[in-house]
XYZ file of C-alpha atoms in Angstrom:
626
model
C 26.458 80.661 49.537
C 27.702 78.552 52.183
C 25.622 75.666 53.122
C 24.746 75.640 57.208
C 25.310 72.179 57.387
C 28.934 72.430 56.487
C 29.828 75.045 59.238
C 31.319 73.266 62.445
C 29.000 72.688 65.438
C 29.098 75.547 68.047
C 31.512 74.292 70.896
C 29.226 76.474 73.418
C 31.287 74.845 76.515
C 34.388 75.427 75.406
C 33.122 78.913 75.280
C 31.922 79.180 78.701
C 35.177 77.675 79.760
C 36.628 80.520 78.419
C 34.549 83.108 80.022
C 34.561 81.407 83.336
C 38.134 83.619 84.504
C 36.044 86.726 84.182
C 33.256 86.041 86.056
C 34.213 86.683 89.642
C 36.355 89.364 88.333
C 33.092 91.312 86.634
C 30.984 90.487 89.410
C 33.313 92.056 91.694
C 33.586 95.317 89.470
C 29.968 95.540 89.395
C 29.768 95.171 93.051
C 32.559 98.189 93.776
C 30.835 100.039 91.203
C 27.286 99.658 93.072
C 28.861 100.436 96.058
C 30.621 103.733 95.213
C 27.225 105.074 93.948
C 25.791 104.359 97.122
C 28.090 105.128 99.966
C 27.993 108.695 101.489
C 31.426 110.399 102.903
C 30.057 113.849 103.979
C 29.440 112.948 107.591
C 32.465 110.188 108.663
C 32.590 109.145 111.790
C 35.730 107.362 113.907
C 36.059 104.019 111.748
C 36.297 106.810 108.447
C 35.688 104.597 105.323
C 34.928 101.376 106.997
C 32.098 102.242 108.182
C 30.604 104.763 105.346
C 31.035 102.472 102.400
C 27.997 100.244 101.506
C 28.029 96.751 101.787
C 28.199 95.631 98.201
C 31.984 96.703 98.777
C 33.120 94.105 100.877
C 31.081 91.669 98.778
C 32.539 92.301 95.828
C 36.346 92.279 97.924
C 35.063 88.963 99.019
C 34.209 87.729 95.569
C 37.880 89.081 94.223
C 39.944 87.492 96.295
C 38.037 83.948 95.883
C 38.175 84.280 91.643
C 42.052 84.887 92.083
C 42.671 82.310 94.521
C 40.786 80.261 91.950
C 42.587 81.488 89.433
C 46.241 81.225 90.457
C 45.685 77.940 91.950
C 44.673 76.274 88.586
C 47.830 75.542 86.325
C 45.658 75.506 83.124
C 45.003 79.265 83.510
C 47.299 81.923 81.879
C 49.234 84.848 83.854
C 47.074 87.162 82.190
C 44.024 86.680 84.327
C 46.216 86.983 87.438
C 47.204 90.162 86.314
C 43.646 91.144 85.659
C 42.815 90.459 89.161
C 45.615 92.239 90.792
C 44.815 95.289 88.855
C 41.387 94.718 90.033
C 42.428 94.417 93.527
C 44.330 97.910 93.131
C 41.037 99.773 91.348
C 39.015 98.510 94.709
C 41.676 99.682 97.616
C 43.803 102.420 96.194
C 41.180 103.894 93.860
C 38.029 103.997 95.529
C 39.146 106.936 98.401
C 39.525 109.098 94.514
C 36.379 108.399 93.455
C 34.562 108.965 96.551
C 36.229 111.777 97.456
C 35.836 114.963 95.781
C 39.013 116.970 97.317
C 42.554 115.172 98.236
C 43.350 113.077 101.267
C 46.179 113.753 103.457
C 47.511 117.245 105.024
C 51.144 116.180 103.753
C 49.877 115.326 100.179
C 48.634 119.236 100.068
C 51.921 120.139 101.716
C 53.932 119.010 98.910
C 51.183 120.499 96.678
C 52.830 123.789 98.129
C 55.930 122.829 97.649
C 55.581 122.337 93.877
C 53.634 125.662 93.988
C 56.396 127.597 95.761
C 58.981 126.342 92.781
C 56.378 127.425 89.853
C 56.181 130.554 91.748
C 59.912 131.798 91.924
C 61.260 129.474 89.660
C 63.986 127.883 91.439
C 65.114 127.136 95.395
C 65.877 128.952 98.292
C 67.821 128.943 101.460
C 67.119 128.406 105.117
C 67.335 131.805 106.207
C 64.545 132.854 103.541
C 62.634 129.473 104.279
C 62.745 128.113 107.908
C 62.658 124.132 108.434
C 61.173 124.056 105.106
C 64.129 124.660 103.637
C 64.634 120.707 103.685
C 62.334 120.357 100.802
C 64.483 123.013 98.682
C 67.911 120.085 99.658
C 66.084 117.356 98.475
C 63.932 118.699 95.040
C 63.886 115.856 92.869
C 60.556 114.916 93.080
C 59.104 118.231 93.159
C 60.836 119.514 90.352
C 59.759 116.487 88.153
C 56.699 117.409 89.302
C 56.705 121.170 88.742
C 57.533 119.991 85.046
C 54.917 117.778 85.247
C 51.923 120.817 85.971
C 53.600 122.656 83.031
C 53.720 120.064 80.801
C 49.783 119.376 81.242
C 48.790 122.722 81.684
C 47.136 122.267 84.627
C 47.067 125.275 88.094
C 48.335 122.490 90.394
C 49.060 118.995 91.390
C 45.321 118.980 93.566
C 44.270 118.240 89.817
C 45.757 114.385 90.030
C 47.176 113.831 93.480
C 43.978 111.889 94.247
C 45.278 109.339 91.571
C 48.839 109.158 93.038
C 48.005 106.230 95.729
C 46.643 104.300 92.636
C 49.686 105.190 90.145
C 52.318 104.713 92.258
C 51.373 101.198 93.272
C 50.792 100.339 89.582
C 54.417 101.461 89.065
C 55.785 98.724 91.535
C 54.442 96.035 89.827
C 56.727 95.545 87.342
C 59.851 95.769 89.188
C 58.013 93.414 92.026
C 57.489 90.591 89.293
C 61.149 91.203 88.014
C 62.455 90.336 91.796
C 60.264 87.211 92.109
C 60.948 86.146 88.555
C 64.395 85.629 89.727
C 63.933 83.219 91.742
C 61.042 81.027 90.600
C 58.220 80.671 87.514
C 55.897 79.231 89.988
C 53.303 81.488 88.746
C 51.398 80.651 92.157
C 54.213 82.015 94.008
C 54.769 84.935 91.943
C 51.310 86.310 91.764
C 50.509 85.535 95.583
C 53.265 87.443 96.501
C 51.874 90.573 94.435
C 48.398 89.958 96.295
C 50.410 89.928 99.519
C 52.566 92.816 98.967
C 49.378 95.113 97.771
C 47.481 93.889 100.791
C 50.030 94.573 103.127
C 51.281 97.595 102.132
C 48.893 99.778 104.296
C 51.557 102.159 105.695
C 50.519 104.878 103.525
C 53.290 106.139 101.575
C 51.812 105.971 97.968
C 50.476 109.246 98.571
C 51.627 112.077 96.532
C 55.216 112.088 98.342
C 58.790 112.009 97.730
C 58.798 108.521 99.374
C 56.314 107.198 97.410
C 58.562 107.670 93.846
C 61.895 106.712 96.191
C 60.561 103.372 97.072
C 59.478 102.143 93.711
C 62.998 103.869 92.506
C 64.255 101.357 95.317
C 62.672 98.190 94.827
C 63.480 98.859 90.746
C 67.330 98.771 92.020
C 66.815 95.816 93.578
C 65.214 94.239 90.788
C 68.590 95.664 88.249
C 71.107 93.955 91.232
C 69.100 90.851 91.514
C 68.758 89.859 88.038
C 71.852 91.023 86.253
C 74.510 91.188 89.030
C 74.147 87.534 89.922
C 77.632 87.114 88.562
C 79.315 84.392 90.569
C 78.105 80.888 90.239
C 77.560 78.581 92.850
C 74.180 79.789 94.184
C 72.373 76.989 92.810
C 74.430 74.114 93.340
C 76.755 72.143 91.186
C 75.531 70.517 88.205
C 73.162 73.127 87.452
C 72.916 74.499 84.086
C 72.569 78.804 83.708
C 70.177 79.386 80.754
C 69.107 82.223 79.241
C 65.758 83.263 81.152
C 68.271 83.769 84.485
C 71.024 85.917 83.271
C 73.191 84.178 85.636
C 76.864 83.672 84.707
C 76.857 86.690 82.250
C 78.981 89.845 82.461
C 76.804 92.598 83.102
C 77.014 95.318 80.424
C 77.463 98.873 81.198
C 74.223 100.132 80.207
C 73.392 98.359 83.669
C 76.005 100.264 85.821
C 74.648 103.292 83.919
C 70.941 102.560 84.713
C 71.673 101.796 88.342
C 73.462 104.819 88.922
C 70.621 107.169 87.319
C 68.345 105.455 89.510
C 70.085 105.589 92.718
C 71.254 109.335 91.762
C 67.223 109.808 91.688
C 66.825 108.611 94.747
C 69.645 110.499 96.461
C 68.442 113.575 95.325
C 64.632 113.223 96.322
C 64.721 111.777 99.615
C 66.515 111.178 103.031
C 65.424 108.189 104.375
C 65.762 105.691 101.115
C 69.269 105.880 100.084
C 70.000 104.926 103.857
C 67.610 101.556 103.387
C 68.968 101.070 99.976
C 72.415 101.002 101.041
C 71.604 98.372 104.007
C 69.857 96.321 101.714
C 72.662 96.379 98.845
C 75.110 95.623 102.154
C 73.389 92.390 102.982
C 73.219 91.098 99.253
C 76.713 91.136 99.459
C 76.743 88.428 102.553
C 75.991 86.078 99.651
C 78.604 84.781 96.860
C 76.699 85.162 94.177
C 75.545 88.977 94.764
C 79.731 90.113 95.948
C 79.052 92.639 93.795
C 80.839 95.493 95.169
C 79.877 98.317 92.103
C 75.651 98.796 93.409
C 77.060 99.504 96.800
C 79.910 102.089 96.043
C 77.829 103.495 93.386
C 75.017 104.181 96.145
C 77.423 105.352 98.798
C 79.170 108.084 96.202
C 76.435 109.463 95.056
C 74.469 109.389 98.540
C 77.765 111.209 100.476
C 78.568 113.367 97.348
C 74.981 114.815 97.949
C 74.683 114.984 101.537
C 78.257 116.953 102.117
C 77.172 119.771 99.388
C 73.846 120.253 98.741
C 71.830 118.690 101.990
C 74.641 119.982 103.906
C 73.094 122.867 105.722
C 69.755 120.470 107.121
C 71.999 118.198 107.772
C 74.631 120.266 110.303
C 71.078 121.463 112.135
C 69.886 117.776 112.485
C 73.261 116.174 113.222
C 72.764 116.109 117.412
C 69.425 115.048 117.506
C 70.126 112.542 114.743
C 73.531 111.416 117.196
C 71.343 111.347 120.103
C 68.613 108.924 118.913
C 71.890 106.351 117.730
C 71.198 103.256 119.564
C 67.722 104.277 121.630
C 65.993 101.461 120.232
C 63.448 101.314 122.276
C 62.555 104.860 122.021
C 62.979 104.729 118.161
C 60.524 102.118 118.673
C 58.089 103.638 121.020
C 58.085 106.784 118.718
C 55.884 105.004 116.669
C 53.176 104.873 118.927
C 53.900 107.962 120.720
C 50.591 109.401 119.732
C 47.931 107.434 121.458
C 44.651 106.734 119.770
C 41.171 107.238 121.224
C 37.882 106.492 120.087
C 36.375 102.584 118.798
C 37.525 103.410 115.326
C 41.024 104.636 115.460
C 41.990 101.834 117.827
C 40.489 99.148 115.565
C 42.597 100.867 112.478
C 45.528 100.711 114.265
C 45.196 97.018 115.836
C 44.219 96.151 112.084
C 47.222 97.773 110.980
C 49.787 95.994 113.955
C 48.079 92.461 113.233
C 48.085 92.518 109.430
C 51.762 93.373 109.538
C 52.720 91.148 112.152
C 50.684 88.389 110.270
C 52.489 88.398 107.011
C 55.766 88.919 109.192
C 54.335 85.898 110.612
C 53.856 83.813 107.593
C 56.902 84.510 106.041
C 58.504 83.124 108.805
C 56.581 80.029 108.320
C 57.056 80.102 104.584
C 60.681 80.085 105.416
C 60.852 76.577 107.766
C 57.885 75.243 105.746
C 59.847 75.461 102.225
C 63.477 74.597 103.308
C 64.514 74.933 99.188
C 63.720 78.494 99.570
C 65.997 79.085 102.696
C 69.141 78.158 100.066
C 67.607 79.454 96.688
C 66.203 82.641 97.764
C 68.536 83.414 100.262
C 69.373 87.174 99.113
C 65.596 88.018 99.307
C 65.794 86.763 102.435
C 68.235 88.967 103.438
C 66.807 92.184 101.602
C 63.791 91.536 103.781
C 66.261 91.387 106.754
C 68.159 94.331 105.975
C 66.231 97.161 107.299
C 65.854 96.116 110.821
C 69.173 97.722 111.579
C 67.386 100.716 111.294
C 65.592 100.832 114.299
C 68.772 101.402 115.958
C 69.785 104.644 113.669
C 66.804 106.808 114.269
C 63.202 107.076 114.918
C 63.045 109.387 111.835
C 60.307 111.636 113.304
C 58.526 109.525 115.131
C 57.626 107.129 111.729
C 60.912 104.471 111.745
C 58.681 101.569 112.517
C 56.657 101.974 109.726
C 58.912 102.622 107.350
C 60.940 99.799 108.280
C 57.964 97.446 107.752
C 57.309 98.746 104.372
C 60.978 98.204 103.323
C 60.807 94.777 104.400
C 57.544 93.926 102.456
C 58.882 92.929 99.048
C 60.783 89.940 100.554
C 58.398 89.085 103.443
C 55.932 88.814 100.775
C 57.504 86.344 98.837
C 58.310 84.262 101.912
C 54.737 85.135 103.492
C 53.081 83.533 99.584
C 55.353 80.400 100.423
C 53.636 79.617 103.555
C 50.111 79.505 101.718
C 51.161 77.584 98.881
C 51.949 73.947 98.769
C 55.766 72.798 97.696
C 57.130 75.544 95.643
C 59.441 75.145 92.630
C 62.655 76.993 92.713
C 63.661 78.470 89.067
C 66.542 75.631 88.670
C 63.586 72.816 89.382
C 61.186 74.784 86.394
C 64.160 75.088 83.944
C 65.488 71.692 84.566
C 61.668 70.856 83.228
C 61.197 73.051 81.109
C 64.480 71.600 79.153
C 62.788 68.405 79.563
C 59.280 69.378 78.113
C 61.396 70.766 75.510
C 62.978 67.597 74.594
C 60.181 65.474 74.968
C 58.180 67.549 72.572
C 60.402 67.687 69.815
C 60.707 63.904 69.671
C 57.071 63.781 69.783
C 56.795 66.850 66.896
C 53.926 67.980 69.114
C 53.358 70.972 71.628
C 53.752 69.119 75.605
C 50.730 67.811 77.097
C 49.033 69.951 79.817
C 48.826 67.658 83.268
C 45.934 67.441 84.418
C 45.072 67.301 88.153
C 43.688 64.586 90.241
C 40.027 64.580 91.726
C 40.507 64.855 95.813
C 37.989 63.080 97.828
C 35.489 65.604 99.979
C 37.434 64.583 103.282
C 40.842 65.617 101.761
C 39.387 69.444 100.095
C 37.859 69.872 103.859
C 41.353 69.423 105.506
C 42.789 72.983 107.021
C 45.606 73.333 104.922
C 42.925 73.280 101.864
C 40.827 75.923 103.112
C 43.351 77.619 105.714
C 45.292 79.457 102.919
C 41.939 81.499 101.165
C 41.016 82.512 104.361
C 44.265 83.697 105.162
C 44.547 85.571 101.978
C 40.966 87.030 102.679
C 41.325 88.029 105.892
C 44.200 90.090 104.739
C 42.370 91.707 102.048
C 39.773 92.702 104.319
C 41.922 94.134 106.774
C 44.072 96.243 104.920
C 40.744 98.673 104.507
C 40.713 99.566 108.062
C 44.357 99.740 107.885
C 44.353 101.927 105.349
C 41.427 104.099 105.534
C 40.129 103.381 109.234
C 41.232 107.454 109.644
C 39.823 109.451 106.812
C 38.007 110.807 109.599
C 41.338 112.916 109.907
C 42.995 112.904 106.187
C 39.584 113.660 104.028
C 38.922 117.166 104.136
C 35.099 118.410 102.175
C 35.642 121.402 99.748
C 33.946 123.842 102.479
C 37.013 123.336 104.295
C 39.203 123.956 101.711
C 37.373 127.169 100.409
C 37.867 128.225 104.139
C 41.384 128.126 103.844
C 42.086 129.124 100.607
C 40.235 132.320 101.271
C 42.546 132.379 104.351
C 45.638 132.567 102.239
C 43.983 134.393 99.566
C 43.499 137.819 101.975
C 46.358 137.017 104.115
C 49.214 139.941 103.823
C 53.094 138.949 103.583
C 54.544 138.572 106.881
C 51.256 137.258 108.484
C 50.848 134.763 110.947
C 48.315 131.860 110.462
C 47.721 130.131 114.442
C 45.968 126.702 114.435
C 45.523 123.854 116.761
C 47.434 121.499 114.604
C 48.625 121.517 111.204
C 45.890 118.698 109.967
C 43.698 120.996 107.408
C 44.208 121.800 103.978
C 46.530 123.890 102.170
C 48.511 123.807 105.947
C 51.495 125.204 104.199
C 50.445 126.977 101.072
C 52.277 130.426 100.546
C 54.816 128.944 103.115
C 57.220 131.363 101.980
C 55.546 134.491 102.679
C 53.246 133.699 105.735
C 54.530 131.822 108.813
C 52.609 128.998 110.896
C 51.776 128.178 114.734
C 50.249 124.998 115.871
C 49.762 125.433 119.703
C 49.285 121.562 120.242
C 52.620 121.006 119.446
C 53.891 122.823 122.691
C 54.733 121.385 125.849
C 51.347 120.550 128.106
C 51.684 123.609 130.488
C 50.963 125.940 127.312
C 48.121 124.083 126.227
C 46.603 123.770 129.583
C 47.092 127.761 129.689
C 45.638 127.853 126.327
C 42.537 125.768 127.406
C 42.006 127.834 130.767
C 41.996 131.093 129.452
C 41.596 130.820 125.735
C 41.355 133.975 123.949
C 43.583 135.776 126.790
C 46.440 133.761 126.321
C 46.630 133.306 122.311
C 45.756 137.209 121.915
C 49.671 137.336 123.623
C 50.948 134.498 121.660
C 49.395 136.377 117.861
C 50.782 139.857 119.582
C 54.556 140.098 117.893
C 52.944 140.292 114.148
C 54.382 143.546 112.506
C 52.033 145.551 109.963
C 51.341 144.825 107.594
C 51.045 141.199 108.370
C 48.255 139.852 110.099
C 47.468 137.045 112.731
C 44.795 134.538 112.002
C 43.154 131.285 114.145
C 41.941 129.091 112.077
C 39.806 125.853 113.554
C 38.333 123.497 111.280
C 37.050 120.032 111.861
C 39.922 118.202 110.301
C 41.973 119.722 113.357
C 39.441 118.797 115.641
C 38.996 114.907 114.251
C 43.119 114.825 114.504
C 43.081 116.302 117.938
C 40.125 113.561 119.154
C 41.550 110.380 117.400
C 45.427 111.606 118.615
C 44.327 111.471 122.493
C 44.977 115.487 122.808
C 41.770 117.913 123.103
C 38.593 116.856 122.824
C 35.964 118.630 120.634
C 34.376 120.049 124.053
C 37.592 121.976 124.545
C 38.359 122.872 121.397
C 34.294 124.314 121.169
C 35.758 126.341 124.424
C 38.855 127.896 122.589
C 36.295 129.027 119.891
C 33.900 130.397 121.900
C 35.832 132.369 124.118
C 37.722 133.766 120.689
C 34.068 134.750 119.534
C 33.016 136.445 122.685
C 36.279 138.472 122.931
C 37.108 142.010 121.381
C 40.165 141.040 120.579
C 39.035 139.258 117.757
C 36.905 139.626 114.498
C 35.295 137.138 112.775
C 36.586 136.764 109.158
C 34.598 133.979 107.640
C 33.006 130.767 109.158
C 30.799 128.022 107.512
C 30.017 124.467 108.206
C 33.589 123.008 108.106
C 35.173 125.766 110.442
C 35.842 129.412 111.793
C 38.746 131.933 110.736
C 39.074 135.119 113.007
C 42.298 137.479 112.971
C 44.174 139.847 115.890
C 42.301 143.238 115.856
C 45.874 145.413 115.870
C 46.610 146.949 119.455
C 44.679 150.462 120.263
């Protein structure tokens, strides 16, 4: 039996300095968790989630953001608990619309829902004359075969299953090609992890959702990360006297398996979306201003593969799009413009959008201060600098349907963020600087036989901690966090659709013969395209204004002639639900006063018969012609 007196004394501090990492973290998890219990999203009004969540969120977003800047700020801590915080940060702003929501966000998510469907239906693609515009999605199947495969291999009816999730697992999947990038061009494990926070924060544009893009981009950055680390080939881009170790694979030949890799990835790309290869290319182009990265292979690679694909396969969309595409060459100001060309209305969708415009333009901001604030990082990190650069050209190729602007500033995030982390951070240490050091520590310790001493840091008087560029930074960092909610989900006003709405339309589709016609105010409900290949669409809000201002004088007169032209057996539908209604509002088009007229009229006519109706909307169809 072992005697008490000869077990060692309980070293209850050290214990509790242990724990001490977690805290914040836990008390933040408990807050988010409080909060999603108690926050109610059936009735949302114009600021969508910002408004309907319960306080305890933004507490526990609060305390976060304070444990992490606590935590990457101290140099005794270990990577692991930054990692736990970031994850953390990712649970609280891309998981909690999937939780709180019991049907998908997002009209387009759902669209590509139908997409996958209509490939597990007939088992392979088909062309524009059986399709229509969507044919584009049958040029460019890579992601929706993967994820056909995908609803086989689990067994599951459809991707609504786990599309909720994709926000959440798409931004998990860029974090390890994101840490590859900035691991290339310093250990400052302050920089590194900042930049994560700043990235995640930033990236409010809303292209994680269950989307072609969303796979392209983290394809994309992974290139990147691939060119950056093991195509560094030339020396001279740190300097003479400096020493290439190990850790930086600088100075090596690259094997093939790394040609190999890039070109599955950038083959991946090219054959799942339009816009990416385009940005990838630009970006590989401006690597290639440097010495070190005059790496021609990633750029012909990318170029092959992207031309191969778009003179056979994507030829047909492209040949249609070709003079509009020519036309908008140059028109950078209407390229521009086309971002905004929808006007908000309402408090709450013109506070999303200003929170959107000044959280971008504040990390743009920032990283242009990190930049003259850390002059090493102008030389060291150059090529991030100029993959952060490289998309601007874009503006000046094409407005890409109205969304250039936003996809430019999402392509530019991974190096703005890096730059944008310098500015909040005191002198940063380049990856020579840490390896020099770390060769030193090295040394030092195996003359001493003993592991290197942790420095310790120096007690600041109360006048220096209460100086701005002490308490500056946080706030800068919180602010950020805070604002990418509205950013984000200021609108699920328009993108969150309640499961009345989507039994409406489902039971739409479900009675609806081949050849029918389904007429809507705008395509912003659920299910918008299912059985796209069998039942065609009409959105009257997309016509020019004289149509709609027909449409809203004489409602039922004028869309009984524009339903007329359906042959038997097809059918033609209106369908108005209150996702069409909140797009139409926010969007500056009809108010809910007119669209209440359309309905009504259609209800008093004879020329239509009500089909179904509940809380979430109305569905009539065309009595045929006597």
């Amino acid at each position: 039996m072992t005697d008490l007196a000869d077990l060692p004394p309980l070293r209850l501090g050290h214990h509790l300095a242990v724990a001490r990492p977690a805290l914040p973290l836990l008390a933040a998890l408990a807050l988010w968790t409080y909060a999603l219990r108690h926050t109610d999203v059936s009735d949302l009004d114009d600021f969508g989630l910002v408004s309907a969540v319960h306080p305890a969120f933004w507490a526990g977003l609060v305390t976060l953001t304070a444990g992490f800047w606590c935590i990457v700020r101290a140099p005794e801590r270990r990577q692991g608990w930054s990692l736990a915080y970031v994850i953390g940060l990712l649970l609280m702003e891309r998981a909690t619309q999937a939780l709180l929501y019991p049907t998908p966000l997002y009209s387009w998510a759902w669209k590509h829902d139908a997409v996958v469907d209509h490939l597990l239906t007939h088992g392979g693609f088909r062309t524009e004359a059986q399709l229509g515009d969507l044919a584009v999605y049958d040029q460019w199947p890579g992601f929706f075969a993967a994820q056909a495969a995908l609803v086989r291999l689990l067994g599951v009816d459809d991707t609504a299953v786990y599309m909720a999730w994709w926000p959440l697992v798409s931004s998990l999947l860029l974090l390890i090609p994101l840490l590859l990038i900035y691991r290339t061009f310093t250990t400052d494990r302050r920089m590194i992890w900042t930049a994560v926070w700043l990235f995640y924060v930033a990236n409010w544009v809303g292209q994680d959702y269950f989307s072609p893009q969303s796979v392209a981009f983290v394809l994309h950055v992974g290139v990147l990360a691939v060119v950056l680390r093991r195509y560094g080939g030339r020396r001279g881009g740190h300097g003479p006297g400096y020493r290439y170790g190990p850790e930086d694979g600088y100075g090596r030949q690259r094997p093939v398996v790394w040609t190999v890799l890039l070109t599955l990835l950038v083959t991946t790309i090219v054959v799942s979306h339009q816009l990416t290869p385009g940005m990838l290319v630009v970006s590989l182009l401006a690597l290639c201003l440097t010495r070190r990265y005059r790496d021609w292979v990633p750029v012909a690679a990318t170029v092959v593969v992207f031309l191969a694909w778009c003179l056979t396969a994507a030829l047909p969309f492209l040949s249609a799009a070709m003079p509009d595409m020519i036309r908008s060459v140059g028109d950078v100001g209407g390229n521009v413009e086309a971002g905004y060309g929808t006007t908000p209305t309402g408090t709450g969708a013109i506070a999303a959008s200003w929170a959107a415009r000044l959280l971008s333009g504040s990390v743009l901001l920032l990283a242009g201060l990190g930049v003259l604030r850390q002059p090493v990082l102008r030389y060291r990190a150059l090529p991030l600098l100029l993959v952060a650069a490289a998309p601007l050209p874009m503006f000046v190729a094409s407005s890409y349907g109205s969304e250039m602007i936003f996809r430019v500033l999402m392509f530019m995030l991974p190096g703005a963020a890096f730059f944008a982390a310098a500015a909040l951070l005191p002198t940063v240490r380049t990856l020579a600087a840490d390896l020099a050091d770390l060769a030193a520590q090295e040394a030092t310790a195996r003359r001493r036989r003993s592991r290197p001493v942790r420095p310790t840091r120096p007690t600041r008087p109360l006048t220096a901690r209460l100086r701005p560029g002490v308490w500056a930074p946080p706030l800068a960092l919180l602010a950020g966090t805070l604002a990418f909610v509205p950013a984000y989900s200021g609108k699920d006003r328009i993108s969150y659709f309640p499961p009345r709405e989507v039994a409406l339309v489902r039971h739409l589709f479900e009675q609806a013969p081949d050849g029918s016609l389904v007429v809507a105010a705008n395509r912003n409900y659920p299910l918008a395209y299912d059985a796209y290949w069998r039942v065609d669409h009409y959105w009257f809000l997309d016509d020019g204004r004289a149509h709609v201002d027909r449409i809203v004088r004489s409602p039922a007169a004028t869309l009984a002639r524009d339903m007329a032209g359906v042959a038997p057996p097809g059918r033609a539908y209106l369908l108005l639900t209150r996702g069409q209604v909140a797009d139409s509002e926010m969007n500056g088009q009809l108010d809910a006063a007119r669209l209440d007229r359309i309905r009504e009229s259609v209800a008093a006519s004879p020329r239509f018969h009500l089909v179904a109706e509940n809380d979430a909307g109305v569905l009539y169809v065309l009595a045929p012609a006597s």
